[in-house]
Coordinates of C-alpha atoms in Angstrom, one line a residue:
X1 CA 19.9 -23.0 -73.5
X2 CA 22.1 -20.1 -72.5
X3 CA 20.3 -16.7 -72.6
X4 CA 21.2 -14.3 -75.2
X5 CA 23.5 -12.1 -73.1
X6 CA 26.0 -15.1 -71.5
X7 CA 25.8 -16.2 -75.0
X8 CA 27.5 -13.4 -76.6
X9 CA 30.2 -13.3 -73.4
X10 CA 31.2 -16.7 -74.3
X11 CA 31.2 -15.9 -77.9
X12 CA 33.5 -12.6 -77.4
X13 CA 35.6 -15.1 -74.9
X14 CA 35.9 -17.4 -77.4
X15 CA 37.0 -15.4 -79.8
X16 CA 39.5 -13.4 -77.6
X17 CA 40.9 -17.0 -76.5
X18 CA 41.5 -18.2 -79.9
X19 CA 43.4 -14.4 -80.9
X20 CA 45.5 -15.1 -77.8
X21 CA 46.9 -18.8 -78.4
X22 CA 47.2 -17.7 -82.0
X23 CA 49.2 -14.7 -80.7
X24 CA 50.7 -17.0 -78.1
X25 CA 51.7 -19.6 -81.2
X26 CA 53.1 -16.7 -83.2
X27 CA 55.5 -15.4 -80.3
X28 CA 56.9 -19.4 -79.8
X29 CA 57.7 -19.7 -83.6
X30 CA 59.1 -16.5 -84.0
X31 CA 61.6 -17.0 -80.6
X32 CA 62.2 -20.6 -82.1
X33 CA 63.4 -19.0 -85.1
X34 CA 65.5 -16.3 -83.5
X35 CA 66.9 -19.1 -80.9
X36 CA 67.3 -21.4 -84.2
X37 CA 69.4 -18.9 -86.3
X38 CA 71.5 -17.5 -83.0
X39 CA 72.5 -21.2 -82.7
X40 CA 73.6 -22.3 -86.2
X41 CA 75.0 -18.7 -87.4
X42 CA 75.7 -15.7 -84.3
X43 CA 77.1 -18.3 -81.7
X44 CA 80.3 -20.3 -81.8
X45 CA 80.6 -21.5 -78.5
X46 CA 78.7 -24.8 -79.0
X47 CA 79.4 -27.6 -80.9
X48 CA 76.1 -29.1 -79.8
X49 CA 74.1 -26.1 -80.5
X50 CA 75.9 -25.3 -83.7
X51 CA 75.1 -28.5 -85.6
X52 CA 71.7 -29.0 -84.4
X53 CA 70.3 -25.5 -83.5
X54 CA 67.6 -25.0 -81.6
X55 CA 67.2 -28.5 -80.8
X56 CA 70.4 -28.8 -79.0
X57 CA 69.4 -26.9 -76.4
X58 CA 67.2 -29.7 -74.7
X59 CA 70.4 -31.1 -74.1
X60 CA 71.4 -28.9 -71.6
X61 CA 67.7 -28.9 -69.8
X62 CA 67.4 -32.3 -69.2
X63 CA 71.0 -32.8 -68.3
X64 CA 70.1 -30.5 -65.1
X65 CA 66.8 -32.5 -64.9
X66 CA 69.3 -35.5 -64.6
X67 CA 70.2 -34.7 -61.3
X68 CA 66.9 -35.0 -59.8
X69 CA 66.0 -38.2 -61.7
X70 CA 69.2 -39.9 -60.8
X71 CA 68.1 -39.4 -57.0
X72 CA 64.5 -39.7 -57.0
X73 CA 63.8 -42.9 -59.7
X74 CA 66.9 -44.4 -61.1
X75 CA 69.6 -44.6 -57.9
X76 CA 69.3 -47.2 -55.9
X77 CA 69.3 -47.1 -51.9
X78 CA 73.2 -47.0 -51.7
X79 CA 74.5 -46.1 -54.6
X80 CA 74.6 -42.3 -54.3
X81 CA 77.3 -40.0 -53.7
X82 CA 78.4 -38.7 -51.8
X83 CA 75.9 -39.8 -49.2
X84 CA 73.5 -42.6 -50.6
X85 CA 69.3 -42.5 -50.1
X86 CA 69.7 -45.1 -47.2
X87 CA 72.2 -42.8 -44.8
X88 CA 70.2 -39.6 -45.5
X89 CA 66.7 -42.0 -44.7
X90 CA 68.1 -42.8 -41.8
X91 CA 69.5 -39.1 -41.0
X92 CA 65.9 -37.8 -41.7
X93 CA 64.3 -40.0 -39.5
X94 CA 66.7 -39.7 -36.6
X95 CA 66.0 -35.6 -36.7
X96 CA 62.2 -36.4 -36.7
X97 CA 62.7 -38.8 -33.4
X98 CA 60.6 -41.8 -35.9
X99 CA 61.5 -45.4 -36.0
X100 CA 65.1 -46.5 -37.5
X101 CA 64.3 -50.4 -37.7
X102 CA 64.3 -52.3 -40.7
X103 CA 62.8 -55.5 -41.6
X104 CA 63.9 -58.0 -43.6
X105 CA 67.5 -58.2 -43.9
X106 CA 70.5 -55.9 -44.3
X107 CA 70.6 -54.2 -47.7
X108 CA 74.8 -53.2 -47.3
X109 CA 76.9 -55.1 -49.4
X110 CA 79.7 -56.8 -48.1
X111 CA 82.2 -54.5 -50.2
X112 CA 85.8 -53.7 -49.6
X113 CA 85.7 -50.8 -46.9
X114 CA 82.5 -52.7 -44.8
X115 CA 83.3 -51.8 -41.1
X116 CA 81.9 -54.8 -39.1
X117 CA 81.9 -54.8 -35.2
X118 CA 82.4 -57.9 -33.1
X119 CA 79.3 -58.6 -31.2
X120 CA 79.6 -60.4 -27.6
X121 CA 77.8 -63.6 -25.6
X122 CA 77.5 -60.9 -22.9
X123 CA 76.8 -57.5 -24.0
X124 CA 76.4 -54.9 -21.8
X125 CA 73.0 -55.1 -20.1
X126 CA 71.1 -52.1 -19.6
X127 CA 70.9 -51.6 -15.8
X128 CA 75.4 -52.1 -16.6
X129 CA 75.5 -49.4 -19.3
X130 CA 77.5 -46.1 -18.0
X131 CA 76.7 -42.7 -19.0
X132 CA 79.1 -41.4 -21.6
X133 CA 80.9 -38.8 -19.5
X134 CA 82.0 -34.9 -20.3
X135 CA 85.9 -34.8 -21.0
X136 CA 87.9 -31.9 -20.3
X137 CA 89.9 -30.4 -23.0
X138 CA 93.1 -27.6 -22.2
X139 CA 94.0 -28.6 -19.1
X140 CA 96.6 -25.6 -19.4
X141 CA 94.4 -23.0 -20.7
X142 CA 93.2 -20.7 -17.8
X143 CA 89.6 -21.9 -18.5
X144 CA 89.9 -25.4 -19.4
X145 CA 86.3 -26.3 -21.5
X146 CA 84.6 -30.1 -20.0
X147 CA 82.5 -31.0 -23.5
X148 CA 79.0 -32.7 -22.5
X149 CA 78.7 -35.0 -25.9
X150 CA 81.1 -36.9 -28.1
X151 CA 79.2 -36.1 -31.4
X152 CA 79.4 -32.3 -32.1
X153 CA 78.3 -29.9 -35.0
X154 CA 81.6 -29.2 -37.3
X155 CA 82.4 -25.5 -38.7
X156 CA 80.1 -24.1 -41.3
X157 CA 80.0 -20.4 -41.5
X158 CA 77.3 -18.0 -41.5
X159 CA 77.7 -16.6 -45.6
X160 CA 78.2 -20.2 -46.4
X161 CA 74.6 -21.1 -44.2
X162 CA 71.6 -19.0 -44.1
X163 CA 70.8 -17.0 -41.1
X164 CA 67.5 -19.2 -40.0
X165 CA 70.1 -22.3 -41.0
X166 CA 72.6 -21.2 -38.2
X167 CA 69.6 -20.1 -35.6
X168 CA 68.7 -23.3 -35.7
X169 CA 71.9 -25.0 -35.1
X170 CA 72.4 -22.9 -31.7
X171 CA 68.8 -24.0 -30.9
X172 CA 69.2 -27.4 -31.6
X173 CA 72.9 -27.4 -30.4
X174 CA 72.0 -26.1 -26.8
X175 CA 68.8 -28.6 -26.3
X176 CA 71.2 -31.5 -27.6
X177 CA 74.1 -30.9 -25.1
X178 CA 76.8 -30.3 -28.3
X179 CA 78.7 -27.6 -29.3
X180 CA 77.8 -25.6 -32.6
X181 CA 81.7 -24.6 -34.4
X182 CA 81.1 -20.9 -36.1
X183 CA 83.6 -22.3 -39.4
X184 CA 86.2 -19.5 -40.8
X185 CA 83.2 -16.6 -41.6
X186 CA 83.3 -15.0 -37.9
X187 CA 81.0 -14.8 -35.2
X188 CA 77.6 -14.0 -35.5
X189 CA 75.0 -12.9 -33.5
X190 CA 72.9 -16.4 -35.0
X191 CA 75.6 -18.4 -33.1
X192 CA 74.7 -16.7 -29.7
X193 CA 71.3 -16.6 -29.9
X194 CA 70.7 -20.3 -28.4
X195 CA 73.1 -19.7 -25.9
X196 CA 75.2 -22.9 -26.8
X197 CA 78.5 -23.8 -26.4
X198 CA 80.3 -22.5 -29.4
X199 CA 83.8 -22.9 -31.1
X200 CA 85.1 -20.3 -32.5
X201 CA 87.3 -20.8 -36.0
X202 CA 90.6 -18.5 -36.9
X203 CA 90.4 -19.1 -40.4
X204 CA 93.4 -18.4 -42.9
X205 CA 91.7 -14.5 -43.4
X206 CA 91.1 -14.0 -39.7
X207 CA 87.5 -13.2 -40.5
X208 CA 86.2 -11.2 -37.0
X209 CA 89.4 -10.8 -35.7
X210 CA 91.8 -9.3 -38.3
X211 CA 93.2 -6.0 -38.5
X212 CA 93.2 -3.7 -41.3
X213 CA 96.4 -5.9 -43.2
X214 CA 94.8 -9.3 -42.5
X215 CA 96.9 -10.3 -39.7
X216 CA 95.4 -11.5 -36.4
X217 CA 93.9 -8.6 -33.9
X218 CA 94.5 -9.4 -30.2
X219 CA 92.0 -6.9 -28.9
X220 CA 89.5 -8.0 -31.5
X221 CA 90.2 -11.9 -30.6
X222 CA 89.9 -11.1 -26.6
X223 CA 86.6 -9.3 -26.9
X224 CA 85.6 -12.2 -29.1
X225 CA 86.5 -14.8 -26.1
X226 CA 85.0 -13.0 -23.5
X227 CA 81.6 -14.3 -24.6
X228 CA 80.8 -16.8 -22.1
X229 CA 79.1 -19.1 -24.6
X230 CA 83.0 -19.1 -26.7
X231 CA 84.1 -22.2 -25.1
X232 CA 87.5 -23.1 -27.4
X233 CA 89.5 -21.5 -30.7
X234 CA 90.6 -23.8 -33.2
X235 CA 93.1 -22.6 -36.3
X236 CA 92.3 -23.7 -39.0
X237 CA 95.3 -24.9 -41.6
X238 CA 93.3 -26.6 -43.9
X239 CA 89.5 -28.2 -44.7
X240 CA 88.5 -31.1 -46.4
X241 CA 86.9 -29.8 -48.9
X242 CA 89.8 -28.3 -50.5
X243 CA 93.1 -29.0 -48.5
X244 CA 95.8 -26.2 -49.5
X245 CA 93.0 -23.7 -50.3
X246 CA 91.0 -20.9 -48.8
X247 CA 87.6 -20.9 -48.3
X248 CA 85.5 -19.7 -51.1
X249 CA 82.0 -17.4 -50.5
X250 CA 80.8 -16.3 -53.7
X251 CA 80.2 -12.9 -54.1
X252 CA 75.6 -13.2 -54.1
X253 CA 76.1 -14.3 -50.8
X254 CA 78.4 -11.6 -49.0
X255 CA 75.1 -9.6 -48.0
X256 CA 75.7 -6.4 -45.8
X257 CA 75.4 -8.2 -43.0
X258 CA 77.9 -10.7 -43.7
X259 CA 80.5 -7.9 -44.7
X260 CA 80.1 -6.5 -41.7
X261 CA 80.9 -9.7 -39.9
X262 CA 83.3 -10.5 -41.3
X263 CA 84.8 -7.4 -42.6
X264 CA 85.1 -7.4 -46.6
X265 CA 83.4 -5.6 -49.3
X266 CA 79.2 -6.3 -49.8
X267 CA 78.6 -8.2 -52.8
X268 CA 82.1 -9.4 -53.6
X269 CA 83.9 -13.0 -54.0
X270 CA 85.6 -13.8 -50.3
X271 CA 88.7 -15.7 -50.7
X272 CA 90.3 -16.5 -48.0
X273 CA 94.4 -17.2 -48.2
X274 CA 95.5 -20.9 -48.7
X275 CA 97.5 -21.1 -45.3
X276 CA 97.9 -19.1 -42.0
X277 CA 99.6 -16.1 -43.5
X278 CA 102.9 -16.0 -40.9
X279 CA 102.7 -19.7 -39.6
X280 CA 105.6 -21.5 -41.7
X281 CA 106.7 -24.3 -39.6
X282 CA 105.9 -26.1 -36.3
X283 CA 107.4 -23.5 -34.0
X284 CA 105.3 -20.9 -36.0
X285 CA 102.3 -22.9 -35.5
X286 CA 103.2 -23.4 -31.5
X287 CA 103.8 -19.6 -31.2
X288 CA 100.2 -18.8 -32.8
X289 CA 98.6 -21.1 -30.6
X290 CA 100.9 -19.9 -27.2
X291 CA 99.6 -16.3 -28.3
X292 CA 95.9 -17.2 -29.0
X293 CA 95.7 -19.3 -25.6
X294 CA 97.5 -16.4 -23.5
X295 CA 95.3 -13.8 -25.0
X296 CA 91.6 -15.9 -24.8
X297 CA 92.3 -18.2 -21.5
X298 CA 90.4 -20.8 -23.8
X299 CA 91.8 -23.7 -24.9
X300 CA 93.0 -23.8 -28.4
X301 CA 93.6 -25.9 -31.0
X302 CA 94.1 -27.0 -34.8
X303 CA 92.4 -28.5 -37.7
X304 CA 93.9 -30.1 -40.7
X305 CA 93.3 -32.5 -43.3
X306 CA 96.4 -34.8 -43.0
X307 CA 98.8 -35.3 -46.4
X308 CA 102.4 -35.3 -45.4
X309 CA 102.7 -36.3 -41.7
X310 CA 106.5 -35.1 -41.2
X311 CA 105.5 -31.9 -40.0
X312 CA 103.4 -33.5 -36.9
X313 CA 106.2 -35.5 -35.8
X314 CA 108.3 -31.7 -36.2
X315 CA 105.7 -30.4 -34.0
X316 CA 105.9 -33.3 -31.6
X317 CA 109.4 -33.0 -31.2
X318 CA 109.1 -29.6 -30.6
X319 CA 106.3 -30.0 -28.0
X320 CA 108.6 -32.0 -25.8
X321 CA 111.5 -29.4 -26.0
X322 CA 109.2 -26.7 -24.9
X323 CA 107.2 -28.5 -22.4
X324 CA 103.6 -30.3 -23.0
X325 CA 102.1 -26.9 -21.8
X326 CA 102.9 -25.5 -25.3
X327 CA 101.1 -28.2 -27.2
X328 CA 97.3 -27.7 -29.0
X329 CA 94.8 -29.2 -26.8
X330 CA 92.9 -30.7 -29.3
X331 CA 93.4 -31.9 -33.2
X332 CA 90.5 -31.6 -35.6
X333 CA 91.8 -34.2 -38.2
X334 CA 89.4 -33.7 -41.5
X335 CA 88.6 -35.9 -44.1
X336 CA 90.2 -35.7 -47.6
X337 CA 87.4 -36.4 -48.9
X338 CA 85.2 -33.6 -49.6
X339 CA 82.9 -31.2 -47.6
X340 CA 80.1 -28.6 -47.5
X341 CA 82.6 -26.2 -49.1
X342 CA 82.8 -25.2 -52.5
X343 CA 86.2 -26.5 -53.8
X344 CA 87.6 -26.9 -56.9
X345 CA 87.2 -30.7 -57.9
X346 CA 90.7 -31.3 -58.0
X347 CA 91.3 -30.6 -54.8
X348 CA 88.0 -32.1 -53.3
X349 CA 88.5 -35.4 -54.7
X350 CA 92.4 -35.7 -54.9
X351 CA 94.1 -33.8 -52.3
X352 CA 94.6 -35.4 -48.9
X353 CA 94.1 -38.6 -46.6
X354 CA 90.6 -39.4 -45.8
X355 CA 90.0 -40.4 -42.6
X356 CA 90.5 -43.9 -42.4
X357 CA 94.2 -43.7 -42.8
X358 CA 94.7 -40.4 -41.3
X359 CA 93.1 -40.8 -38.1
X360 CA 94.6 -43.8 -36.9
X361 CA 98.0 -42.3 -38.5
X362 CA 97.6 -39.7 -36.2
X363 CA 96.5 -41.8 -33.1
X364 CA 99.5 -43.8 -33.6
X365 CA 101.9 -40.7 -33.5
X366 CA 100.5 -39.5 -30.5
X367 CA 100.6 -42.6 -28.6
X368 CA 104.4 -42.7 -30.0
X369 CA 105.2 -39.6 -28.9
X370 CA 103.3 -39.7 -25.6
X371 CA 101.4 -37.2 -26.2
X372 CA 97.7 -38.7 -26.2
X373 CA 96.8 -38.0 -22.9
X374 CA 97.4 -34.2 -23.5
X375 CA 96.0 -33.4 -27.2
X376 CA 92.3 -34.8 -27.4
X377 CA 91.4 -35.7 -31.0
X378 CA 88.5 -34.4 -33.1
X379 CA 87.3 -36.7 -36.0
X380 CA 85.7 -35.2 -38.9
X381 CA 84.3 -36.3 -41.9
X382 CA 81.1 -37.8 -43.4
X383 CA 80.6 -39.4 -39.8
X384 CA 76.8 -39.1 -40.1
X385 CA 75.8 -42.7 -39.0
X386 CA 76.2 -44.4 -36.1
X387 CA 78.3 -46.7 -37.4
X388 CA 80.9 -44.1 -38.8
X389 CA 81.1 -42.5 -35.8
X390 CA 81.5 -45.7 -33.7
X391 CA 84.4 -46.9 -35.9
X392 CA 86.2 -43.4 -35.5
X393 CA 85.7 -43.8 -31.4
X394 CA 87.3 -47.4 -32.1
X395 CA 90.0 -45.7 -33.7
X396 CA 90.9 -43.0 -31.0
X397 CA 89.1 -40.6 -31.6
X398 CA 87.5 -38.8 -28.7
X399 CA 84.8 -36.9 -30.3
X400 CA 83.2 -36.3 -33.5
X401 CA 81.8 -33.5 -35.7
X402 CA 79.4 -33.5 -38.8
X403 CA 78.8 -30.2 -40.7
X404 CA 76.4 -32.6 -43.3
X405 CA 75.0 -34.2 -41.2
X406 CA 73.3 -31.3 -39.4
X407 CA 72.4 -29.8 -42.5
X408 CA 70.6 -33.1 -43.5
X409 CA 68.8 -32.7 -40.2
X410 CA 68.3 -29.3 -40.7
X411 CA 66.0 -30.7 -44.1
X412 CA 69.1 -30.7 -46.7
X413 CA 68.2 -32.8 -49.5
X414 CA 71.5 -33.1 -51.0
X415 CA 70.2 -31.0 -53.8
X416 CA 74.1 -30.2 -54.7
X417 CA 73.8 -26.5 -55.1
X418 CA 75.1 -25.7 -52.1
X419 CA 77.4 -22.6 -53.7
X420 CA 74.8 -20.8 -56.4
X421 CA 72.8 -19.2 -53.7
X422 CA 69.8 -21.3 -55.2
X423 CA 69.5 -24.2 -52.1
X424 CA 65.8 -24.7 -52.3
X425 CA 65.8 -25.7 -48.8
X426 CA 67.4 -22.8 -47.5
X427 CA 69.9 -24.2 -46.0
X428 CA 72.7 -22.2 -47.5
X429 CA 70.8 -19.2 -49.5
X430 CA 70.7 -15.9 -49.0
X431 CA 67.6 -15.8 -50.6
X432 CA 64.4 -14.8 -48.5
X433 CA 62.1 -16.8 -50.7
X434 CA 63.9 -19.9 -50.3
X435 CA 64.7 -19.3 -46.6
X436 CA 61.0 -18.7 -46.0
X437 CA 61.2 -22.7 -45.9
X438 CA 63.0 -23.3 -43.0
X439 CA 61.8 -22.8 -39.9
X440 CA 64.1 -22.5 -36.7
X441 CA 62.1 -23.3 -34.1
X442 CA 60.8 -26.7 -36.3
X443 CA 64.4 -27.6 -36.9
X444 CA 66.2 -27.1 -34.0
X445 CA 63.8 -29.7 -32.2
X446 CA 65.0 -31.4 -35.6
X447 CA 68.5 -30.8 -35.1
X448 CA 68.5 -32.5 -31.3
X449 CA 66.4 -35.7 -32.1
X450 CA 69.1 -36.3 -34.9
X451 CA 72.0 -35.7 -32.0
X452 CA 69.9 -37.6 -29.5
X453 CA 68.9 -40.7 -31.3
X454 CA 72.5 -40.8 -33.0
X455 CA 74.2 -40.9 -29.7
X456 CA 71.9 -43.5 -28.3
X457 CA 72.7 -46.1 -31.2
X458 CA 76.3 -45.5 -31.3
X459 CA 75.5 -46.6 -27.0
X460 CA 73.7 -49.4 -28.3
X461 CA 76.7 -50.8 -30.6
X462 CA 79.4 -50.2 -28.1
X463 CA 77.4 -52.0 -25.5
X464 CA 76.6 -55.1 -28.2
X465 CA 80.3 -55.1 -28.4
X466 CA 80.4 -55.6 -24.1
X467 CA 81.5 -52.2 -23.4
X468 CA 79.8 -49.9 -20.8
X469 CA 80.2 -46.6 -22.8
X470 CA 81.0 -45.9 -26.5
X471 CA 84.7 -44.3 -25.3
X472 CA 85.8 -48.0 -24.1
X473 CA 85.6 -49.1 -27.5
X474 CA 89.0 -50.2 -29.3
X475 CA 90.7 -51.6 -32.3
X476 CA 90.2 -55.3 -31.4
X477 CA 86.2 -54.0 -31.6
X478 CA 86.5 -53.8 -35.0
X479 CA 87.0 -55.5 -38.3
X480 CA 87.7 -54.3 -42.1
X481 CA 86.0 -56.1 -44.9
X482 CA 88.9 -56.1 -47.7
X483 CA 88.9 -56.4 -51.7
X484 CA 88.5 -60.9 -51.6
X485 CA 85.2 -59.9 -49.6
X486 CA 87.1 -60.9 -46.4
X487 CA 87.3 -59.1 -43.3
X488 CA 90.7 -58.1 -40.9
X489 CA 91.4 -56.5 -38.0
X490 CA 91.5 -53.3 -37.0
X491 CA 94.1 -54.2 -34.9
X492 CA 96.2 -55.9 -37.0
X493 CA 95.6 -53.1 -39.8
X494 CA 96.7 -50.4 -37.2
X495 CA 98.6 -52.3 -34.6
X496 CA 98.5 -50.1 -31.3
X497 CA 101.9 -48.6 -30.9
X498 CA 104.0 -48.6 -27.0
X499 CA 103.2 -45.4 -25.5
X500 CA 106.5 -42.9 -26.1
X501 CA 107.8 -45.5 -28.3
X502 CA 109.1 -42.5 -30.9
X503 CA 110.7 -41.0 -28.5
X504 CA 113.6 -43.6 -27.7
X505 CA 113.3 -44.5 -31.5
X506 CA 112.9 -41.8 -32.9
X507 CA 110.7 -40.6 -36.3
X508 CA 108.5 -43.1 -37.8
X509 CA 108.5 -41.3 -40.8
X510 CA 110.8 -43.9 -42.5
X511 CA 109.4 -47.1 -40.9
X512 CA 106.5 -49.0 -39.7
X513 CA 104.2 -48.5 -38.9
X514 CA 104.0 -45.8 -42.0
X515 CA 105.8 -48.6 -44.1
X516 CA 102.8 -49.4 -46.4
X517 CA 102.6 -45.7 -47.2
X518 CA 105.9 -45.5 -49.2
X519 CA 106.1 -46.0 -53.1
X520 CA 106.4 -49.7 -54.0
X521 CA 106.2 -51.0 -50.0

């Protein structure tokens, strides 16, 4: 029995309970009735909402509970897009240096696309395997750069990643060995801070280097290379999330501090132009990079999703009428494909050549025009497997970047909200509640382990295949499954074109091996 005192508090709590769910009860119906005759009489917007007010509305809530469902209970292993639940597995357990092997049996299917890799009798034994060794890029710059690792973290901007995001990429970036590109927003004291190497991005706007009208700022750019850890500039002409637009930073995430970076107004939309304002043609595009090369001493470069190819064999042309002094020391080719930008969909799904025609399209052209020796080439896009990145080695490529693949590393969980400020990772928000989640010291560890175990299998295919180092890797490595569940080679897909062939023949433009690109070939 309770005694007569905690008797009447339950009672009067009791009683107070009941008058609130009753209140509580009375508020719902009253806001169901307001929401019900909004729907089906004030608003005219909705169809859905219109002809079954009220109600209609769920609609809309579980559509956005949809996308977590789909990933969590319903997808299976590789059916996701853009990167399926066994890549990012594997992605996550790279970054937290745990076991990759499987048991059991492969789960890929043997779909058109497959990349398979011819195996030896006599792979490469251990105590035989070779380092991978640095490679010098701008050989004509006054301070030619000698990059440590092959597989290197692609431009993301600080605006477009959170500042604990980017702290931990310079972390992770100088205890892997890589180098950590700023992307288009400018540099950032976040980029320093782990004393990596860095690459610095001239984006269409010039962010952190533009002058009052936009246009490039020489004094600006100089005091901008003079940072010992600013190894190279690339211009960027175009991105693979939305090849022939500029990049897009929605107005909740130009903070103060970003404005200041970068130099635009707090709190508005930054859009950046759709081109290099005064770069028009490839003698344009040679001058900006003679200018940005004379004024940094770093070597200097350009990234571009490829569509049209005339214009490289223009700028090819025009290399060897100036001299090979006057050509970019590197080529960033990007994907066509899509990428940690926000783009219109239009552009991110049907705009440009994704990578496995537009890489080897532009290996060929520099073997053709003798030119591959002096322009290294950067392969970007969705290469966040081993696998991928093997293939794009195979292909000529002498390094690779990732931009998701780092942020997977950095705990992205492909949550798609990437430009609403809302990332509940805090990866790319602005918000302190949501960055509170990520940790820099925790992921940077995270951020090497990923770069580190990566490496080490793309070693371990290249030395299955009887080569000593994953840069001895070629075409004849390397075969395509095709639509009939068959597989051809690489070689015969892409045959390898006679060094300065173009150059006695002339452009390839209207022949093979760019035959099976024209309408009805």
């Amino acid at each position: 029995m309770l005694s007569p005192q905690l008797q009447s508090w339950l009672d009067t709590f009791i009683t107070w309970l009941e008058l609130g769910l009753l209140l509580a009860l009375v508020v719902v119906l009253l806001t169901a009735l307001v929401l019900w005759f909004q729907d089906r009489y004030l608003q005219t917007a909705h169809s859905i909402r219109r002809n079954y007010p009220l109600i209609g509305r769920f609609r809309y809530f579980f559509e956005h509970l949809g996308e977590f469902f789909r990933q969590y209970f319903f997808a299976m292993d590789r059916e996701e897009l853009p990167f399926n639940r066994a890549q990012r597995s594997w992605v996550y357990r790279a970054a937290k240096n745990l076991s990759n092997t499987v048991a059991f049996g492969s789960t890929k299917q043997n779909g058109a696309g497959r990349v398979v890799f011819l195996n030896t009798p006599f792979p490469t034994l251990e105590k035989d395997a070779a380092e991978t060794m640095p490679l010098m890029i701008g050989p004509h710059a006054r301070q030619p750069y000698v990059a440590r690792s092959f597989y290197n973290i692609s431009g993301m901007s600080f605006g477009a990643l959170s500042k604990p995001a980017v702290r931990a990429l310079s972390h992770g970036a100088s205890l892997a060995g890589c180098w950590l590109n700023t992307g288009e927003g400018g540099l950032a004291p976040w980029h320093l801070e782990g004393h990596c190497d860095v690459i610095f991005q001239i984006g269409t706007a010039r962010y952190g280097v533009r002058d009052a009208d936009g246009g490039l700022d020489d004094a600006r750019l100089e005091q901008v290379a003079q940072r010992p850890e600013v190894k190279m500039i690339e211009i960027k002409l175009s991105q693979g999330a939305k090849p022939g637009k500029g990049g897009i930073l929605p107005g909740p995430k130009v903070t103060e501090e970003i404005a200041s970076i970068r130099g635009i107004p707090v709190g508005q939309p930054s859009i950046s132009p759709n081109g290099q304002p005064d770069v028009g043609s490839a003698a344009d595009l040679l001058d900006m990079i003679h200018r940005v090369r004379d004024v940094t001493g770093k070597p200097t470069g350009i990234k571009a999703v490829i569509g049209s190819w005339q214009w490289l064999e223009d700028l090819f042309m025009e290399i060897h009428e100036r001299g090979l002094e006057s050509a970019p020391d590197f080529i960033t080719i990007d994907s066509g494909d899509g990428g940690t930008g926000a783009a219109p969909m239009s552009l991110m799904d049907d705009v440009g050549l994704n990578l496995s025609e537009s890489l080897p399209l532009v290996v060929d052209l520099l073997d053709g025009f003798a030119l591959r020796e002096r322009i290294r080439v950067i392969a970007s896009g969705k290469l966040i497997t081993p696998n991928m990145v093997a293939w794009a080695i195979a292909m000529g490529a002498d390094f690779c970047v990732s931009a998701r693949g780092y942020m997977f590393a950095l705990g992205c969980i492909q949550a798609m909200q990437c430009n609403r400020n809302t990332c509940p990772t805090g990866v790319t928000t602005h918000n302190p509640r949501l960055q509170r989640g990520l940790v820099p010291a925790e992921k940077a560890q995270r951020v090497a382990y990923f770069h580190a175990n990566l490496v080490k299998e793309v070693e371990t295919i290249a030395h299955s295949c009887g080569v000593g180092e994953p840069r001895e890797l070629r075409r004849h490595h390397v075969r395509l499954v095709n639509s009939n569940g068959d597989s051809i080679p690489m070689e015969e897909l892409w045959p390898p074109i006679e060094r300065g062939l173009y150059l006695t023949e002339g452009r390839p433009s209207l022949h093979a091996p760019f035959a099976r690109f024209r309408v009805g070939a």
